[in-house]
Coordinates of N, CA and C in Angstrom, one line a residue:
M29 N -95.7 107.4 82.7 CA -95.0 106.9 83.7 C -95.8 105.6 84.3
T30 N -95.0 104.6 84.7 CA -95.6 103.3 85.1 C -95.8 103.3 86.3
Q31 N -96.9 102.6 86.7 CA -97.2 102.6 88.3 C -96.6 101.3 88.7
R32 N -96.2 101.2 89.7 CA -95.4 100.2 90.5 C -96.8 99.2 91.2
H33 N -96.2 98.1 90.9 CA -97.4 97.1 91.3 C -97.0 96.5 92.9
P34 N -97.9 96.3 93.7 CA -97.4 96.0 95.0 C -96.9 94.5 95.0
E35 N -96.0 94.3 95.9 CA -95.1 93.2 96.2 C -95.6 92.6 97.5
I36 N -96.1 91.4 97.5 CA -96.8 90.7 98.6 C -96.0 89.3 98.7
V37 N -95.7 89.1 100.0 CA -95.3 87.8 100.4 C -96.4 87.1 101.0
L38 N -96.8 85.8 100.4 CA -98.0 84.9 100.8 C -97.0 83.7 101.5
G39 N -97.3 83.8 102.7 CA -96.9 82.5 103.4 C -98.0 81.5 103.7
V40 N -97.7 80.4 103.6 CA -98.6 79.3 103.6 C -98.4 78.2 104.4
T41 N -99.0 77.8 105.7 CA -98.4 76.9 106.6 C -99.4 75.4 106.3
G42 N -99.0 74.6 107.3 CA -99.5 73.3 107.2 C -100.8 73.1 107.7
S43 N -101.9 73.5 106.9 CA -103.2 73.4 107.5 C -104.1 72.7 106.4
I44 N -105.2 72.1 106.5 CA -106.0 71.9 105.4 C -106.4 72.9 104.8
A45 N -106.5 74.3 105.3 CA -107.0 75.5 104.6 C -106.0 76.0 103.6
A46 N -104.9 75.2 103.5 CA -103.8 75.7 102.6 C -104.3 75.6 101.2
Y47 N -105.4 74.8 100.7 CA -105.8 74.9 99.5 C -106.5 76.2 99.3
K48 N -107.0 76.9 100.1 CA -107.6 78.1 99.8 C -106.5 79.3 99.6
A49 N -105.5 79.2 100.0 CA -104.4 80.1 99.6 C -104.2 80.1 98.1
A50 N -104.3 79.0 97.6 CA -104.3 79.0 95.9 C -105.2 80.1 95.5
E51 N -106.4 80.0 95.7 CA -107.5 81.0 95.3 C -107.2 82.4 95.8
L52 N -106.6 82.7 96.9 CA -106.2 84.0 97.4 C -105.0 84.4 96.5
L53 N -104.0 83.5 96.3 CA -103.0 83.8 95.3 C -103.6 84.3 94.0
R54 N -104.5 83.7 93.4 CA -105.1 83.9 92.0 C -105.7 85.1 92.2
L55 N -106.3 85.5 93.1 CA -107.1 87.0 93.1 C -105.9 88.0 93.3
M56 N -104.9 87.7 93.9 CA -103.7 88.7 94.1 C -103.2 89.0 92.8
V57 N -103.0 87.7 92.0 CA -102.3 87.8 90.9 C -103.2 88.6 89.9
K58 N -104.3 88.3 89.9 CA -105.4 88.9 88.8 C -105.5 90.5 89.0
A59 N -105.3 91.0 90.3 CA -105.2 92.3 90.7 C -104.0 92.9 90.2
G60 N -103.1 92.2 89.6 CA -101.9 92.7 89.2 C -100.9 93.0 90.3
W61 N -101.0 92.2 91.3 CA -99.8 92.3 92.3 C -98.7 91.2 91.9
G62 N -97.7 91.4 92.4 CA -96.5 90.6 92.4 C -96.6 89.7 93.7
V63 N -96.6 88.3 93.5 CA -96.7 87.7 94.6 C -95.4 86.6 94.8
S64 N -94.9 86.4 96.0 CA -93.8 85.4 96.1 C -94.5 84.6 97.3
V65 N -94.4 83.4 97.1 CA -94.9 82.3 98.2 C -93.9 81.6 98.8
V66 N -94.0 81.7 100.2 CA -93.2 80.9 101.1 C -94.0 79.9 101.8
M67 N -93.4 78.6 101.7 CA -94.4 77.6 102.2 C -93.5 77.1 103.4
T68 N -94.3 76.6 104.5 CA -93.5 75.8 105.5 C -93.4 74.1 104.9
E69 N -92.5 73.6 105.5 CA -92.5 72.1 104.8 C -93.9 71.3 105.1
A70 N -94.6 71.7 106.3 CA -95.7 71.0 106.5 C -96.8 71.4 105.5
A71 N -96.8 72.6 104.8 CA -97.8 73.1 103.8 C -97.7 72.2 102.6
T72 N -96.2 71.7 102.2 CA -96.0 71.3 101.1 C -96.7 69.8 101.0
R73 N -97.2 69.3 102.3 CA -97.8 68.1 102.4 C -99.3 68.1 102.3
F74 N -99.7 69.3 102.1 CA -101.2 69.7 101.9 C -101.4 70.1 100.1
V75 N -100.6 70.8 100.0 CA -100.6 71.5 98.4 C -99.1 71.5 98.0
A76 N -99.1 71.0 96.8 CA -97.8 71.3 96.2 C -97.2 72.4 95.7
P77 N -95.9 72.9 96.0 CA -95.4 74.2 95.5 C -95.6 74.3 94.1
L78 N -95.6 73.3 93.3 CA -95.7 73.6 91.8 C -97.2 74.3 91.4
T79 N -98.3 74.1 92.2 CA -99.5 74.7 92.3 C -99.2 76.3 92.6
F80 N -98.5 76.8 93.4 CA -98.3 78.1 93.7 C -97.3 78.9 92.8
Q81 N -96.4 77.9 92.4 CA -95.3 78.4 91.5 C -96.3 78.6 90.1
T82 N -97.2 77.7 89.6 CA -97.8 78.0 88.3 C -98.5 79.3 88.5
L83 N -99.4 79.4 89.5 CA -100.4 80.4 89.6 C -99.5 82.0 89.9
S84 N -98.4 82.0 90.4 CA -97.7 83.2 90.7 C -96.6 83.4 89.5
Q85 N -96.3 82.5 88.7 CA -95.2 82.7 87.8 C -93.9 83.0 88.4
R86 N -93.7 82.4 89.7 CA -92.7 82.7 90.3 C -92.0 81.6 91.2
K87 N -90.7 81.4 91.5 CA -90.0 80.3 92.2 C -90.9 80.3 93.7
V88 N -91.3 79.3 94.2 CA -91.9 79.1 95.5 C -90.6 78.8 96.4
T89 N -90.6 79.4 97.7 CA -89.5 79.0 98.6 C -90.2 78.1 99.7
T90 N -89.4 77.2 99.8 CA -89.7 76.0 100.9 C -88.7 75.6 101.8
T91 N -87.6 76.4 101.6 CA -86.4 76.2 102.6 C -85.5 77.3 102.5
S92 N -84.9 77.5 103.7 CA -83.8 78.6 104.0 C -82.8 78.1 103.5
F93 N -82.5 76.8 103.1 CA -81.3 76.2 102.9 C -81.1 76.0 101.3
E94 N -81.7 76.5 100.5 CA -81.6 76.2 98.8 C -80.3 76.9 98.5
P95 N -79.9 76.8 97.4 CA -78.5 77.3 97.0 C -79.2 78.9 96.4
V96 N -78.5 79.9 96.7 CA -79.0 81.1 96.2 C -78.2 81.7 95.2
E97 N -78.9 82.4 94.1 CA -78.3 83.0 93.0 C -77.5 84.2 93.3
T98 N -78.0 84.6 94.4 CA -77.2 86.2 94.5 C -76.6 85.9 96.0
W99 N -75.9 87.0 96.5 CA -75.2 87.0 97.7 C -76.3 87.0 98.9
M100 N -77.5 87.6 98.5 CA -78.5 88.0 99.5 C -79.5 86.7 99.9
P101 N -79.5 86.4 101.3 CA -80.2 85.3 101.6 C -81.9 85.4 101.0
E102 N -82.5 84.6 100.6 CA -83.8 84.5 99.9 C -84.7 85.1 100.9
H103 N -84.7 84.7 102.5 CA -85.7 85.3 103.2 C -85.5 87.0 103.5
I104 N -84.3 87.3 103.3 CA -84.0 88.8 103.6 C -84.4 89.5 102.1
S105 N -84.3 89.0 101.1 CA -84.6 89.7 99.6 C -86.2 89.6 99.9
L106 N -86.7 88.6 100.0 CA -88.4 88.8 100.0 C -88.8 89.7 101.1
A107 N -88.3 89.5 102.3 CA -88.6 90.5 103.4 C -88.3 92.2 102.8
D108 N -87.3 92.2 102.2 CA -87.0 93.6 101.9 C -87.9 94.2 100.8
R109 N -88.3 93.6 100.0 CA -89.1 94.1 98.9 C -90.5 93.8 99.1
A110 N -90.9 93.2 100.1 CA -92.5 93.1 100.5 C -93.0 94.7 101.0
D111 N -94.2 94.7 100.2 CA -95.1 96.0 100.7 C -96.2 95.4 101.8
L112 N -96.4 94.2 101.9 CA -97.2 93.6 102.6 C -97.0 91.9 102.8
L113 N -97.2 91.5 104.0 CA -96.8 89.9 104.0 C -98.1 89.3 104.8
V114 N -98.6 88.3 104.3 CA -99.7 87.8 104.8 C -99.4 86.2 104.9
V115 N -100.0 85.6 106.0 CA -99.9 84.1 106.1 C -101.2 83.7 106.2
A116 N -101.6 82.9 105.3 CA -102.9 82.4 105.2 C -102.8 81.0 104.5
P117 N -103.0 80.1 105.2 CA -103.5 80.0 106.6 C -102.3 80.2 107.7
C118 N -102.7 80.7 108.8 CA -101.6 80.6 109.9 C -102.0 79.6 111.0
T119 N -101.3 78.7 111.0 CA -101.6 77.7 112.1 C -101.1 78.0 113.4
A120 N -101.6 77.1 114.5 CA -101.2 77.7 116.0 C -99.8 77.5 116.2
N121 N -99.2 76.5 115.6 CA -97.7 76.3 115.6 C -97.0 77.6 115.1
T122 N -97.4 78.1 113.9 CA -96.7 79.4 113.2 C -97.0 80.6 114.2
L123 N -98.3 80.6 114.5 CA -98.7 81.8 115.4 C -97.6 81.9 116.4
A124 N -97.4 80.9 117.2 CA -96.9 80.9 118.4 C -95.4 81.2 118.1
K125 N -94.8 80.7 117.0 CA -93.2 81.0 116.2 C -93.3 82.4 116.2
I126 N -94.2 83.1 115.7 CA -94.3 84.6 115.4 C -94.3 85.4 116.6
A127 N -95.0 84.9 117.4 CA -95.4 85.4 118.8 C -93.9 85.6 119.5
L128 N -93.2 84.5 119.5 CA -91.8 84.5 120.2 C -90.9 85.0 119.6
G129 N -91.0 85.3 118.2 CA -89.7 85.7 117.6 C -89.0 84.9 117.0
L130 N -89.3 83.5 117.0 CA -88.6 82.5 116.4 C -88.4 82.5 114.8
A131 N -87.3 81.9 114.5 CA -87.1 82.1 112.9 C -86.2 80.8 112.8
D132 N -87.0 79.5 112.7 CA -86.7 78.2 112.4 C -87.0 77.6 111.1
D133 N -87.6 78.5 110.2 CA -87.9 78.0 108.8 C -88.1 79.2 107.8
S134 N -88.1 78.8 106.7 CA -88.0 79.9 105.7 C -89.3 81.0 105.9
L135 N -90.2 80.6 106.3 CA -91.5 81.6 106.6 C -91.3 82.4 107.8
T136 N -90.8 81.7 108.9 CA -90.6 82.5 110.0 C -89.2 83.4 110.1
D137 N -88.3 82.8 109.2 CA -87.3 83.9 108.8 C -87.6 85.2 108.3
T138 N -88.6 84.9 107.2 CA -88.8 86.1 106.5 C -90.0 87.0 107.3
V139 N -90.7 86.4 108.1 CA -91.7 87.2 108.7 C -90.8 88.2 109.8
L140 N -90.0 87.4 110.4 CA -88.8 88.3 111.3 C -88.1 89.3 110.8
A141 N -87.7 89.0 109.6 CA -86.9 90.0 108.9 C -87.8 91.0 108.1
C142 N -89.0 90.9 108.0 CA -89.8 91.8 107.2 C -90.4 93.1 108.1
R143 N -90.2 94.2 107.5 CA -90.5 95.5 108.2 C -92.0 96.1 107.4
A144 N -92.5 95.3 106.6 CA -93.9 95.9 105.9 C -94.9 95.2 107.0
P145 N -96.1 96.0 106.7 CA -97.2 95.4 107.6 C -97.3 93.9 107.2
K146 N -98.1 93.3 108.4 CA -98.2 91.9 108.4 C -99.8 91.7 108.6
V147 N -100.3 90.5 107.9 CA -101.6 90.1 108.1 C -101.5 88.6 108.4
L148 N -102.1 88.2 109.5 CA -102.2 86.8 109.8 C -103.9 86.2 109.6
A149 N -104.1 85.0 108.9 CA -105.1 84.7 108.8 C -105.3 83.0 109.5
P150 N -105.5 83.1 110.8 CA -105.5 82.0 111.4 C -106.5 80.9 111.0
A151 N -106.0 79.6 111.2 CA -106.9 78.4 110.7 C -106.5 77.2 111.7
M152 N -107.4 76.8 112.6 CA -106.9 75.7 113.5 C -108.2 75.2 113.9
N153 N -108.1 74.3 114.8 CA -109.3 73.3 115.6 C -109.9 74.3 116.6
D154 N -110.9 74.2 116.8 CA -111.8 75.0 118.0 C -111.1 75.0 119.3
G155 N -110.6 73.8 119.7 CA -109.8 73.6 121.0 C -108.5 74.4 120.9
M156 N -107.9 74.3 119.8 CA -106.5 75.1 119.8 C -106.9 76.6 119.8
W157 N -107.9 77.0 118.9 CA -108.1 78.6 118.8 C -108.5 79.0 120.4
T158 N -109.2 78.2 121.2 CA -109.5 78.8 122.5 C -108.6 78.7 123.6
N159 N -107.8 77.9 123.2 CA -106.6 77.5 124.1 C -105.9 78.8 124.9
P160 N -105.8 79.2 126.0 CA -105.1 80.1 126.6 C -103.7 80.4 126.1
A161 N -102.9 79.5 125.6 CA -101.7 79.9 125.0 C -101.9 80.6 123.6
T162 N -102.9 80.0 123.0 CA -103.0 80.7 121.4 C -103.7 82.1 121.6
Q163 N -104.6 82.2 122.8 CA -105.1 83.6 122.8 C -104.0 84.5 123.2
A164 N -103.1 83.9 124.0 CA -101.9 84.9 124.6 C -101.0 85.1 123.5
N165 N -101.0 84.3 122.5 CA -100.0 84.8 121.3 C -100.5 85.6 120.4
L166 N -101.9 85.4 120.3 CA -102.7 86.6 119.5 C -102.6 87.6 120.0
A167 N -102.9 87.9 121.2 CA -102.6 89.1 122.0 C -101.2 89.6 121.8
T168 N -100.1 89.0 121.8 CA -98.9 89.4 121.6 C -98.6 89.7 120.2
V169 N -98.9 89.2 119.3 CA -98.8 89.6 117.7 C -99.7 91.0 117.5
R170 N -100.9 90.8 118.1 CA -101.7 92.0 117.9 C -101.0 93.5 118.5
A171 N -100.3 93.2 119.8 CA -99.8 94.5 120.5 C -98.6 94.8 119.5
R172 N -98.1 94.0 118.8 CA -96.8 94.3 118.0 C -97.3 95.1 116.7
G173 N -98.6 95.2 116.6 CA -99.1 95.9 115.3 C -99.5 94.8 114.2
I174 N -99.4 93.7 114.3 CA -99.8 92.7 113.1 C -101.3 92.7 113.3
T175 N -101.9 92.7 111.9 CA -103.3 92.3 111.8 C -103.7 91.0 112.0
V176 N -104.6 90.4 112.6 CA -105.1 89.2 113.1 C -106.4 89.2 112.2
L177 N -107.0 88.5 111.4 CA -108.3 88.3 110.9 C -109.2 87.2 111.7
D178 N -110.3 87.7 111.8 CA -111.0 87.0 112.8 C -111.4 85.5 112.0
V179 N -111.3 84.5 112.9 CA -111.8 83.3 112.4 C -113.2 83.0 112.3
G180 N -113.9 82.0 111.2 CA -115.0 81.9 111.4 C -115.5 80.9 112.1
S181 N -116.7 80.5 112.1 CA -117.4 79.3 112.8 C -117.9 78.5 111.6
G182 N -118.0 77.1 111.9 CA -118.7 76.4 110.9 C -118.0 74.9 111.3
D183 N -118.2 74.4 110.1 CA -117.6 72.8 110.1 C -116.1 73.0 110.0
L184 N -115.5 72.3 110.9 CA -114.0 72.0 111.0 C -113.6 70.8 110.4
A185 N -112.3 70.7 109.9 CA -111.7 69.6 109.5 C -111.8 68.2 110.3
C186 N -111.9 68.6 111.6 CA -111.7 67.4 112.4 C -113.1 66.9 112.7
G187 N -114.2 67.5 111.9 CA -115.5 66.8 112.3 C -116.5 67.6 113.1
R188 N -115.9 68.4 113.8 CA -116.6 69.5 114.8 C -117.3 70.5 114.2
V189 N -118.3 71.3 114.8 CA -118.4 72.5 114.5 C -117.9 73.6 115.4
G190 N -117.5 74.6 115.3 CA -116.9 75.4 116.1 C -116.0 76.5 115.3
Q191 N -115.3 77.5 116.3 CA -114.7 78.5 115.8 C -113.0 77.9 115.5
G192 N -112.6 78.5 114.3 CA -111.4 78.3 114.1 C -110.9 78.3 112.4
R193 N -112.2 78.3 111.7 CA -111.9 78.4 110.0 C -111.2 79.6 110.0
M194 N -110.5 79.5 108.8 CA -109.7 80.4 108.3 C -111.0 81.5 107.5
A195 N -110.6 82.8 107.6 CA -111.3 83.8 107.1 C -111.7 83.3 105.7
E196 N -112.8 83.8 105.2 CA -113.0 83.7 103.7 C -112.2 84.3 102.9
V197 N -111.7 83.7 101.6 CA -110.6 84.2 100.7 C -111.1 85.9 100.5
G198 N -112.2 86.0 100.2 CA -112.8 87.1 99.6 C -112.4 88.3 100.7
T199 N -112.6 88.0 102.1 CA -112.5 88.8 103.2 C -110.8 89.2 103.4
I200 N -109.9 88.2 103.1 CA -108.5 88.4 103.2 C -108.1 89.2 102.3
F201 N -108.5 88.9 100.8 CA -108.1 89.8 99.8 C -108.6 91.3 99.9
D202 N -109.9 91.4 100.2 CA -110.4 92.9 100.7 C -109.6 93.4 101.7
T203 N -109.1 92.8 102.8 CA -108.3 93.5 103.7 C -107.1 93.7 103.2
L204 N -106.4 93.0 102.5 CA -105.3 93.3 101.6 C -105.3 94.3 101.0
R205 N -106.1 94.5 100.2 CA -106.4 95.6 99.2 C -106.7 96.9 99.7
G206 N -107.3 96.9 100.9 CA -107.7 98.1 101.9 C -106.2 98.7 102.4
M207 N -105.5 97.7 102.9 CA -104.2 98.1 103.4 C -103.2 98.7 102.5
L208 N -103.3 98.2 101.2 CA -102.4 98.8 100.2 C -102.7 100.3 99.5
K209 N -104.1 100.6 99.9 CA -104.5 101.9 99.4 C -103.9 102.9 100.2

């Protein structure tokens, strides 16, 4: 009897931390998981989709308006087969969209349609992280049962030291592995 491997949707948003998502993807593939990557347009400005396509050996979704090979829209197909959905990094913008239930790009379309457990790994500037709007959005998504990983403190891309760094890749992977058991 063949054991079924988990199917993961990895959402990547437009943050400098997007390069860390490639390492997370590598760990997931090495663990034998099937991983489909969905990138926001802004994410493609930080890391090329080809990087994720090469590591996952799967087509990367970057828009909801690509021609589909079947009648099923891509975001619905991804959402339906996901055992787990993770957004790493998750920007303040994407967090707000998820909190409000907006679906205006391929990633937020997929998040809204997905019934599988969801994990967000926020990454943003300390001012954005501590903003009351961001904190309210975090409370909203947590109240809906979405797992939000703690951000780290340290050097930020803006040159400051503070809270807002995306959780370490190993921490994200360990969280996902624990949720799949």
